[in-house]
Coordinates of C-alpha atoms and ligand atoms in Angstrom, one line a residue:
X21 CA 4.5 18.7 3.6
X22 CA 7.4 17.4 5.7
X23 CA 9.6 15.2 4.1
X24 CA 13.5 15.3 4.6
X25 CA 15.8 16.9 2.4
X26 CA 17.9 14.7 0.6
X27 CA 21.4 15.5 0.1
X28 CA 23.4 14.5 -2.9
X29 CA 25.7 11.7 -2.5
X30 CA 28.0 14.1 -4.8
X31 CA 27.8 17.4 -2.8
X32 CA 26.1 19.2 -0.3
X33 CA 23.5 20.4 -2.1
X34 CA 20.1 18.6 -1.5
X35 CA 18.6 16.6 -4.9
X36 CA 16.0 18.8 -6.9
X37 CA 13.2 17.4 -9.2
X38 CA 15.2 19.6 -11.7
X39 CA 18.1 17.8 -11.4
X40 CA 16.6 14.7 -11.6
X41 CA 16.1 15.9 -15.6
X42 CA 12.6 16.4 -15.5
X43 CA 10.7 18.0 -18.2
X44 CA 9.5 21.6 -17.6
X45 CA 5.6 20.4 -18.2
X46 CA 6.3 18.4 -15.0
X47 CA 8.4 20.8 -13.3
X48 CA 5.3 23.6 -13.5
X49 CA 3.2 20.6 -12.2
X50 CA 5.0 19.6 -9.3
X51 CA 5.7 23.1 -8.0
X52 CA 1.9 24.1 -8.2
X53 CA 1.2 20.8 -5.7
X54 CA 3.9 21.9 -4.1
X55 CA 6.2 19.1 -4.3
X56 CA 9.1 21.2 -3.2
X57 CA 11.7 18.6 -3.2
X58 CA 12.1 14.4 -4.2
X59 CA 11.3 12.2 -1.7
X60 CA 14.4 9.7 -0.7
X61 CA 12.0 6.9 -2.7
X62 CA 11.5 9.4 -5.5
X63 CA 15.6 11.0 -5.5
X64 CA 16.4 7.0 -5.4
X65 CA 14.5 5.5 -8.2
X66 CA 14.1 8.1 -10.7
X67 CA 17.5 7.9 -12.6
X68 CA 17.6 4.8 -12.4
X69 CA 13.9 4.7 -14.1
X70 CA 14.9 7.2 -16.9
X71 CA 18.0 4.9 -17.3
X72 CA 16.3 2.4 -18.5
X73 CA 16.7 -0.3 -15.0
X74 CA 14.4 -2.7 -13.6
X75 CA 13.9 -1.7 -10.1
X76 CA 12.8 -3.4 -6.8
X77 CA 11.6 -0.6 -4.4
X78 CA 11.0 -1.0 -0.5
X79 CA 9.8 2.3 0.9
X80 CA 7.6 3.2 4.2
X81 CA 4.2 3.6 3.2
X82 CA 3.5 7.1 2.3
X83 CA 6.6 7.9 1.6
X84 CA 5.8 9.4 -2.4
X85 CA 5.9 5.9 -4.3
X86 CA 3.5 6.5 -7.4
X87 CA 5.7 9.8 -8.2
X88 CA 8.5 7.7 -7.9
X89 CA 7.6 5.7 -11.1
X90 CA 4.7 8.1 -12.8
X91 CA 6.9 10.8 -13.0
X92 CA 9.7 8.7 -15.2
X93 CA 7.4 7.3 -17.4
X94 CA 5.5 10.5 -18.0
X95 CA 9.1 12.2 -18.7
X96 CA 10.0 9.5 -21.0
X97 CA 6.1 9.5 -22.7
X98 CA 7.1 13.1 -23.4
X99 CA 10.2 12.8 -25.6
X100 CA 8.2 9.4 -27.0
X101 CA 5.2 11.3 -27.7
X102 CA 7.2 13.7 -29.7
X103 CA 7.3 11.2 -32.2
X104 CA 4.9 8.4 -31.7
X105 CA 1.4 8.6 -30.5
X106 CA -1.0 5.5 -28.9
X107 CA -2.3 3.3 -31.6
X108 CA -4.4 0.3 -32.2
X109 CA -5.6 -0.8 -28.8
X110 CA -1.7 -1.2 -27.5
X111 CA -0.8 0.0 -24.5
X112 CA 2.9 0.9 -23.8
X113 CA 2.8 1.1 -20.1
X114 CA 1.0 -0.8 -17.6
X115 CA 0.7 -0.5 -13.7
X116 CA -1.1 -3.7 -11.9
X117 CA -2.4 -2.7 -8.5
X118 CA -4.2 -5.2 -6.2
X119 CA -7.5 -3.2 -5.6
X120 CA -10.0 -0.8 -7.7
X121 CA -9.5 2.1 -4.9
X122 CA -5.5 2.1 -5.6
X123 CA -6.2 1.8 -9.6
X124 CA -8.6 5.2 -9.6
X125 CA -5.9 6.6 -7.4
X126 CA -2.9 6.1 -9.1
X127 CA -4.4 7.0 -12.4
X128 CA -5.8 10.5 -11.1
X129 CA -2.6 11.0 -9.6
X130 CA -0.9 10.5 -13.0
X131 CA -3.4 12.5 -14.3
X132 CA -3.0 15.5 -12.0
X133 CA 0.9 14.8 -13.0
X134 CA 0.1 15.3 -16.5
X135 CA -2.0 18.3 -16.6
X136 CA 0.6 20.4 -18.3
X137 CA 0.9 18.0 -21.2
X138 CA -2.4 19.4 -22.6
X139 CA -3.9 15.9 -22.9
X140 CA -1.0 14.1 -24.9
X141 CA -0.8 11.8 -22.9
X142 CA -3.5 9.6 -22.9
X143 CA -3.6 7.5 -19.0
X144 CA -7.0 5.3 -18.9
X145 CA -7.9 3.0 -15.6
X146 CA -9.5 -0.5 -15.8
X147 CA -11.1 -1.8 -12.5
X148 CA -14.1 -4.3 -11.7
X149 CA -17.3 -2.8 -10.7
X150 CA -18.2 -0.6 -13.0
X151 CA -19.1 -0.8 -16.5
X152 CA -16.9 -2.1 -18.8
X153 CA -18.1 -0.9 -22.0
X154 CA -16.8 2.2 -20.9
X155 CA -13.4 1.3 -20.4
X156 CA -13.9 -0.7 -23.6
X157 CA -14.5 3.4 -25.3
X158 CA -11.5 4.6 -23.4
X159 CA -9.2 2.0 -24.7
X160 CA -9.9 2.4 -28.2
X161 CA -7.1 4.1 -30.3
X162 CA -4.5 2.5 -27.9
X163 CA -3.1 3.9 -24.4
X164 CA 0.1 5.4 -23.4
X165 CA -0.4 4.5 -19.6
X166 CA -2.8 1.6 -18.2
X167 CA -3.6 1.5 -14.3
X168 CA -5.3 -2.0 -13.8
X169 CA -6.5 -4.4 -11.3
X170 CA -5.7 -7.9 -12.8
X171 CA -9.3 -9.3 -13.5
X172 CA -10.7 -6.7 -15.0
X173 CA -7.5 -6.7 -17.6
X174 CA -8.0 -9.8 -18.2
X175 CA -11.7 -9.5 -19.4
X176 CA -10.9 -6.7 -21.5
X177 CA -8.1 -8.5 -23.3
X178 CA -10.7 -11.5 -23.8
X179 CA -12.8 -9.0 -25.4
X180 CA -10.1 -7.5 -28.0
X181 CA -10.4 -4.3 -26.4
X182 CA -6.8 -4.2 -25.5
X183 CA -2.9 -5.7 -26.2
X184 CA -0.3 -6.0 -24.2
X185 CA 2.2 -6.9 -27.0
X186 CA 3.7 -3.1 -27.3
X187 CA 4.2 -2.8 -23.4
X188 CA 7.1 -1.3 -22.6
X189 CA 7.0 -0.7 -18.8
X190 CA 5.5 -2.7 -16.7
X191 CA 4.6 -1.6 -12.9
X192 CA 3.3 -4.0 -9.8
X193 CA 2.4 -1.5 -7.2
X194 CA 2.2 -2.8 -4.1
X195 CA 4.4 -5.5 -5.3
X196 CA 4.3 -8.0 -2.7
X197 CA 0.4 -8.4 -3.0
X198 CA 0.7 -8.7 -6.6
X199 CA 3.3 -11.7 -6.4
X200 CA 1.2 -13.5 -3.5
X201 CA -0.3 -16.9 -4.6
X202 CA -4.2 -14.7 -4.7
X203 CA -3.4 -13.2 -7.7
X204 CA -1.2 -16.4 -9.0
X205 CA -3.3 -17.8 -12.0
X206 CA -4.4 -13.9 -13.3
X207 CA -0.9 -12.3 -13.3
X208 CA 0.7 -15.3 -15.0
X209 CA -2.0 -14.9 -17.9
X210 CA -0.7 -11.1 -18.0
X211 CA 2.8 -11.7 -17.8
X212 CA 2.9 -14.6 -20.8
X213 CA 0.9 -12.1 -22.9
X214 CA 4.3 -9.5 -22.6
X215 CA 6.9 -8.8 -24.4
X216 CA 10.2 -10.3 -23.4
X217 CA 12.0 -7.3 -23.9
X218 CA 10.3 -4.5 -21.3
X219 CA 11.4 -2.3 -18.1
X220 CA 10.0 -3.9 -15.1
X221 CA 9.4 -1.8 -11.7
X222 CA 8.2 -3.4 -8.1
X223 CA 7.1 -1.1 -5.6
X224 CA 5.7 -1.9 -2.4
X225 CA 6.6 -1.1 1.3
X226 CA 7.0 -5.1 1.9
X227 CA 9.0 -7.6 0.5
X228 CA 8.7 -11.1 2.6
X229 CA 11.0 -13.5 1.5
X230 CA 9.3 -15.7 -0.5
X231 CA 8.9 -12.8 -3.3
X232 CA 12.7 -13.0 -3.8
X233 CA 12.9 -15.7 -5.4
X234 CA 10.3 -14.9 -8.0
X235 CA 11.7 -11.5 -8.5
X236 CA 15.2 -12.8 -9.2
X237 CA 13.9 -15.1 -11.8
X238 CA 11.2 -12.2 -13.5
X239 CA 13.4 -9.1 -13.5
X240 CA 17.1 -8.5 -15.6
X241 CA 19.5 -6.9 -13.1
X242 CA 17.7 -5.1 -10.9
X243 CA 18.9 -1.9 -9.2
X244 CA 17.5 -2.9 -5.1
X245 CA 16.1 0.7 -3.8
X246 CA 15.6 0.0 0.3
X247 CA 14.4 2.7 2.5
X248 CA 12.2 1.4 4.9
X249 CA 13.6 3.1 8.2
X250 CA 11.4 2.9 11.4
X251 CA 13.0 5.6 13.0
X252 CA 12.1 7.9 9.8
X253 CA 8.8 7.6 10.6
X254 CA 6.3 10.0 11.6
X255 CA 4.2 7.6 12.5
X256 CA 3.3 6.3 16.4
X257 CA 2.7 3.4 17.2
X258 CA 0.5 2.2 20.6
X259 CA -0.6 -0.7 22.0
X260 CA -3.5 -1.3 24.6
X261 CA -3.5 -4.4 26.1
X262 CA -7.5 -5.4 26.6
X263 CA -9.9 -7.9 27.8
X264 CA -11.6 -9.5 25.1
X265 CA -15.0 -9.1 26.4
X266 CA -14.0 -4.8 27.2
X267 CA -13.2 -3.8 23.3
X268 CA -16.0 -1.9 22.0
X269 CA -16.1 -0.7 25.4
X270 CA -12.2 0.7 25.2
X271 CA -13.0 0.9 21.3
X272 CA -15.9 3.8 22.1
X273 CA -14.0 5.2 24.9
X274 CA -11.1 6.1 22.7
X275 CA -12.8 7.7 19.9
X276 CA -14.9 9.7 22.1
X277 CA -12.0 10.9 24.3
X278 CA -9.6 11.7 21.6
X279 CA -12.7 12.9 19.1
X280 CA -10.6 12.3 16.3
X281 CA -12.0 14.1 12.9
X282 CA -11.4 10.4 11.2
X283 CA -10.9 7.0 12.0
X284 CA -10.2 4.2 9.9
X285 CA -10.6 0.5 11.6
X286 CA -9.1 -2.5 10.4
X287 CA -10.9 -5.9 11.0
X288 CA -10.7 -9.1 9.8
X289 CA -14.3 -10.2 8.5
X290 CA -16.7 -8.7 6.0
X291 CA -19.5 -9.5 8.5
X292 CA -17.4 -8.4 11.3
X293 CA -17.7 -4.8 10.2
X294 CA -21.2 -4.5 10.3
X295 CA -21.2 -6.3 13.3
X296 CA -18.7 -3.7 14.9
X297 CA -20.5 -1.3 13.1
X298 CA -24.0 -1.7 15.2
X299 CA -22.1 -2.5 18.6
X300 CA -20.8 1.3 18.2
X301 CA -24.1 2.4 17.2
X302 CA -25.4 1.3 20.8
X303 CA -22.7 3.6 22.0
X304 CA -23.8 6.6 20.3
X305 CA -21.0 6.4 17.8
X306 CA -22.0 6.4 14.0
X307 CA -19.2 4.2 11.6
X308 CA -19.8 3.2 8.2
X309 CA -18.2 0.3 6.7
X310 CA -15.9 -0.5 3.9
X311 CA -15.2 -3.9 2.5
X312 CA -15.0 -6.1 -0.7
X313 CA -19.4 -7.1 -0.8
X314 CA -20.2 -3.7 -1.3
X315 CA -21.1 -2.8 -4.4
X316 CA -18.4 -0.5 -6.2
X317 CA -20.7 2.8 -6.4
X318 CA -20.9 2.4 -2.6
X319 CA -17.5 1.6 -2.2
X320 CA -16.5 4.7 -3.9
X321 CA -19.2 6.6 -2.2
X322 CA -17.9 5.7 1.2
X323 CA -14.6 6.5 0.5
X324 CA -14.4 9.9 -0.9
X325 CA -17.3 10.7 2.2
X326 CA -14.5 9.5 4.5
X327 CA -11.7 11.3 2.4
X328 CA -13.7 14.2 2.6
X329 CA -14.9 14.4 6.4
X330 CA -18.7 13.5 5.8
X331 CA -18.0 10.1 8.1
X332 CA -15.6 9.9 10.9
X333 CA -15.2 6.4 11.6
X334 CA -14.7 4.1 9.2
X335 CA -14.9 0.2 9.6
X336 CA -12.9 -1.8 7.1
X337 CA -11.4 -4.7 6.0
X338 CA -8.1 -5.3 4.5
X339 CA -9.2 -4.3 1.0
X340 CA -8.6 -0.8 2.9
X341 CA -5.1 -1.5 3.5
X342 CA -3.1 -1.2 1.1
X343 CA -2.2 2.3 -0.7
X344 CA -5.0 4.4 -0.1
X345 CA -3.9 8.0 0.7
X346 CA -6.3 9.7 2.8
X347 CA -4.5 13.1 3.6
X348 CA -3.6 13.5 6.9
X349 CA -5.8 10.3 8.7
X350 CA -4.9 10.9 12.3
X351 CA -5.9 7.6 13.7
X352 CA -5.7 3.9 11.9
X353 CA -7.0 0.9 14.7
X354 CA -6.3 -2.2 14.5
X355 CA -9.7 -4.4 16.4
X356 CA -8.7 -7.5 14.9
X357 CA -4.5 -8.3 14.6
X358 CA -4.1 -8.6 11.0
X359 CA -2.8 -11.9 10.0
X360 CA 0.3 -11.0 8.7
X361 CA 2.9 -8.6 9.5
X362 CA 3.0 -7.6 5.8
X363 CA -0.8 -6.4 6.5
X364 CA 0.1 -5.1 9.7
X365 CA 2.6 -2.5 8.2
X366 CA 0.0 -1.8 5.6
X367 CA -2.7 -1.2 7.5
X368 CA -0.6 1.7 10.0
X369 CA 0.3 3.5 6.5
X370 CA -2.4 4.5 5.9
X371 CA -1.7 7.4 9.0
X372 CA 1.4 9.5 8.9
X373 CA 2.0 9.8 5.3
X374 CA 3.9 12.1 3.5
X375 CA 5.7 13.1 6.6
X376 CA 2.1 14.1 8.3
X377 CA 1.9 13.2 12.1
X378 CA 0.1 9.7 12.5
X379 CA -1.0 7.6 15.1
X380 CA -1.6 3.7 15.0
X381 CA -3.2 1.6 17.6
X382 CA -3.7 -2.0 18.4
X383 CA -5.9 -3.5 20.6
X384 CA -4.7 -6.6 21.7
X385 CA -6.6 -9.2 23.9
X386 CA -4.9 -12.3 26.1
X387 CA -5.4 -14.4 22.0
X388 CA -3.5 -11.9 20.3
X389 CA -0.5 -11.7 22.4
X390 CA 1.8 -14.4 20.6
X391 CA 0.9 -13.3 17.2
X392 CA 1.7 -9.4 18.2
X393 CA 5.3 -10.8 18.9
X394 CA 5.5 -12.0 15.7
X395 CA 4.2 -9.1 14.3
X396 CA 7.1 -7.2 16.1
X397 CA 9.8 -9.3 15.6
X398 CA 9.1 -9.6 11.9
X399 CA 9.2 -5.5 12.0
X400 CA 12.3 -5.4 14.7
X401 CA 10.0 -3.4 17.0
X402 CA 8.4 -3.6 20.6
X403 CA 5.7 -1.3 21.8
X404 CA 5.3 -0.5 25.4
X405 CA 2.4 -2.3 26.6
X406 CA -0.4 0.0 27.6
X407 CA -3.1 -0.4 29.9
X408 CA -6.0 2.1 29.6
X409 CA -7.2 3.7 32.8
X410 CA -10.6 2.0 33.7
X411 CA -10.4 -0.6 31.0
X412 CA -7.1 -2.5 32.8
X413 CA -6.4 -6.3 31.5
X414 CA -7.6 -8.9 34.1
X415 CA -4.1 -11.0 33.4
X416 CA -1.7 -8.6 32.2
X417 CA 0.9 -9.2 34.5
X418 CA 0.7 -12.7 33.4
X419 CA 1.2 -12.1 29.7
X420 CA 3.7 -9.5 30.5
X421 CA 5.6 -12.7 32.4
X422 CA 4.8 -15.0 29.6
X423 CA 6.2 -12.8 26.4
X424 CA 9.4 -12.2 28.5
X425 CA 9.9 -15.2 29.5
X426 CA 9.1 -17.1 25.7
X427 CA 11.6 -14.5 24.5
X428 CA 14.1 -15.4 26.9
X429 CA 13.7 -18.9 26.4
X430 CA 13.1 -18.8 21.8
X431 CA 16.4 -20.5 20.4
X432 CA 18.2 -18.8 17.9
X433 CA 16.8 -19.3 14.2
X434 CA 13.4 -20.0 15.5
X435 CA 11.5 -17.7 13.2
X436 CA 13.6 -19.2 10.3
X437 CA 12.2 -22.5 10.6
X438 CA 9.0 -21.0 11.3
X439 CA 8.8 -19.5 7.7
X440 CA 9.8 -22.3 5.4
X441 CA 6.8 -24.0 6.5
X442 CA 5.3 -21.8 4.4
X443 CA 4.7 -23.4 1.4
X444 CA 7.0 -21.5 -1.1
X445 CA 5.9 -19.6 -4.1
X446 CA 7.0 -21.5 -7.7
X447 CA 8.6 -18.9 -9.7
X448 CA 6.8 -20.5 -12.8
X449 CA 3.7 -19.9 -12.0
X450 CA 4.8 -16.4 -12.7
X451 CA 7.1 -17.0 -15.7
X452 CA 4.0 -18.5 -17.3
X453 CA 6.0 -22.4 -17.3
X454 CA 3.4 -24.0 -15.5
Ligands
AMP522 P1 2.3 7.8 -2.1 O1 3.2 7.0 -1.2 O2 2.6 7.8 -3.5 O3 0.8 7.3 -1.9 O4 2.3 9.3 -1.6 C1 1.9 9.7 -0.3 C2 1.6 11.2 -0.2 O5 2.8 12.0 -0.4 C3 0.6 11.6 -1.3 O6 -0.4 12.5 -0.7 C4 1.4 12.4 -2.3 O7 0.7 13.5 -2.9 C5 2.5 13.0 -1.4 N1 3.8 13.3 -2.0 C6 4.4 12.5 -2.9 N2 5.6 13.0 -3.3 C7 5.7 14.2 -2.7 C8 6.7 15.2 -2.7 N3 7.8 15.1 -3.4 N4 6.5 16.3 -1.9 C9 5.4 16.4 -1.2 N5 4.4 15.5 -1.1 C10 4.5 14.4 -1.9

């Protein structure tokens, strides 16, 4: 792995997990995975996790979040464990993530974290689509660490099966998500069932503004971690400006001239990756796809054959966006614009993580032009605009004339006004008032 070295504000020396005050169970651990050094996200938030803070985190995608806060509250479930062990059906941590995929993910990644604690610490994950009597088992005798996907929690706290009252920490991975008005009515249940008194940690790689407020209001002095730096990343960005009618065509063309081992495509529709999906096929390329009305056996079963190299070209919706680490995913393609910039920076993470090499590419027709300029302005960036050889855009000196010319022409504070049409988020919703 790649990632920087990061020196120590104090000296020259560059910031080791052992000085970060790691136990030595963890230490062993992260040496055999070969987690030579902290990420900046991981060197950032850790002390001020073992101290005790409420964090808000912003890091690039990839960039080593789920250490960043497992590794804290496994340290601190060490000295704890010492003394207490889970009871009753309590949990004392709890880590909401906005899809099954991320909750089986984290909580294997905790678990791989954990190995040297000879099962001590007990880390169970509760997701929809699979049996819940057997999460029901796994809960019993309390948990020291919960990974859960909001409705799913909510069923099994219905049932008895689990409290919340003893919660200590309390995670929102891919923060942003989990404070957006889809997961409103379910995380409001959650948080009214907490503890005043608890640690509180948001991670995610995007914070739009309208999370702000609510995290003002929800967390008690927060220490504000912010690393996301374009110029850091190891990831390219492209953009090939297309004719609407030419995409599968320049779709097909790329995968079979590059002949990338995977390729993950985002679009916007359930039915438009199937769709996609049988347009390749009539191009001699084979794509599987990945999205929220497939059962979860399949949905699991597709992943880890994509993970694993058994399918090259995935097709996916944005239920593939956020979080997923798929070690060293050359290629993430963007058919469809996604509809917000948020999405769009979620959707390229999922290439050039951990300080891998990555590659992200848009194809953008004549309708997607305006909402690409959003998408860059929102991210301060502006990708060259590419023509493929043989697959050349009709009108692109046109929209070449028209973006420069609206850009020219876009009074100051535009994209200010822009966003409060937004309807805002009510903070109470999430401090369980309303
Ligand atoms: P995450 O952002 O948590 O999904 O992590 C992205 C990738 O970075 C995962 O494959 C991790 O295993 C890897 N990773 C996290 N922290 C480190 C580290 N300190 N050194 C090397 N790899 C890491």
């Amino acid at each position: 792995m790649t990632f920087n070295a990061i020196p120590d504000t104090n000296s020259d020396t560059v910031i080791s997990f052992k000085s970060l005050k790691l136990v030595s169970p963890l230490l062993t651990r992260l040496d055999e995975i070969h987690y030579t050094k902290p990420t900046p996200i991981q060197a950032q938030a850790i002390p001020s996790i073992l101290a005790g803070r409420d964090i808000i985190a912003g890091a690039n995608t990839g960039s080593g979040k789920t250490a960043a806060f497992a590794l804290p509250i496994l340290n601190s479930l060490d000295a704890v464990n010492k003394k207490h062990k889970a009871t009753g059906n309590f949990v004392t941590h709890l880590i909401l993530v906005p899809t099954r995929e991320l909750a089986k993910q984290v909580s294997d990644s905790i678990k791989s974290y954990a190995v040297h604690f000879n099962g001590a610490i007990k880390t169970v994950s509760v997701l929809g689509g699979v049996s819940i009597n057997t999460q029901m088992q796994a809960l019993r005798g309390g948990s020291d660490i919960v990974v859960a996907t909001p409705g799913r929690l909510l069923d099994l706290i219905n049932s008895n099966a689990l409290k919340l009252d003893k919660v200590q920490t309390l995670v929102l991975d891919e923060a942003d998500r989990m404070l957006s008005l889809g997961f409103s009515d379910e995380l409001s249940s959650l948080l009214s069932l907490l503890p005043t008194k608890k640690q509180i940690l948001l991670f995610s790689a995007t914070f739009p503004e309208q999370v702000n407020t609510l995290t003002t209001e929800l967390l008690n002095d927060p220490v504000e971690i912010q690393l996301q730096n374009a110029e850091e990343s190891t990831l390219v960005q492209r953009l090939f400006t297309v004719d609407k009618g030419q995409k599968t065509a320049l779709l097909s063309h790329l995968i079979k001239q590059h002949q990338w081992q995977q390729t993950l495509i985002f679009v916007n529709a359930k039915t438009a990756c199937k769709h996609l999906a049988d347009k390749l096929a009539k191009r001699g390329i084979t794509a599987e796809v990945f999205h929220g009305d497939k059962g979860q056996g399949a949905r699991t079963r597709v992943l880890n054959a994509f993970k694993t190299g058994g399918i090259q070209v995935l097709i996916a919706t944005d239920i593939a966006a956020r979080g997923l680490d798929i070690e060293k995913l050359p290629v993430v393609i963007n058919f469809d614009l996604p509809r917000s910039p948020a999405d769009y920076m979620h959707r390229i993470g999922r290439s050039g993580r951990a300080g891998e090499i990555g590659l992200a590419i848009s194809l953008i027709d004549y309708e997607d032009y305006h909402h690409f300029n959003v998408i860059e302005k929102k991210h301060k960036i502006y990708l060259e605009r590419e023509q493929e050889p043989g697959f050349e855009t009709t009108n692109f000196e046109k929209l070449v004339f028209e973006t420069k010319t609206k850009l020219k022409a876009q009074p100051k504070g535009i994209g200010k006004k822009k966003r409060n049409k937004q309807p805002p988020i009510n903070a109470d919703i999430w401090l369980g008032k309303s």
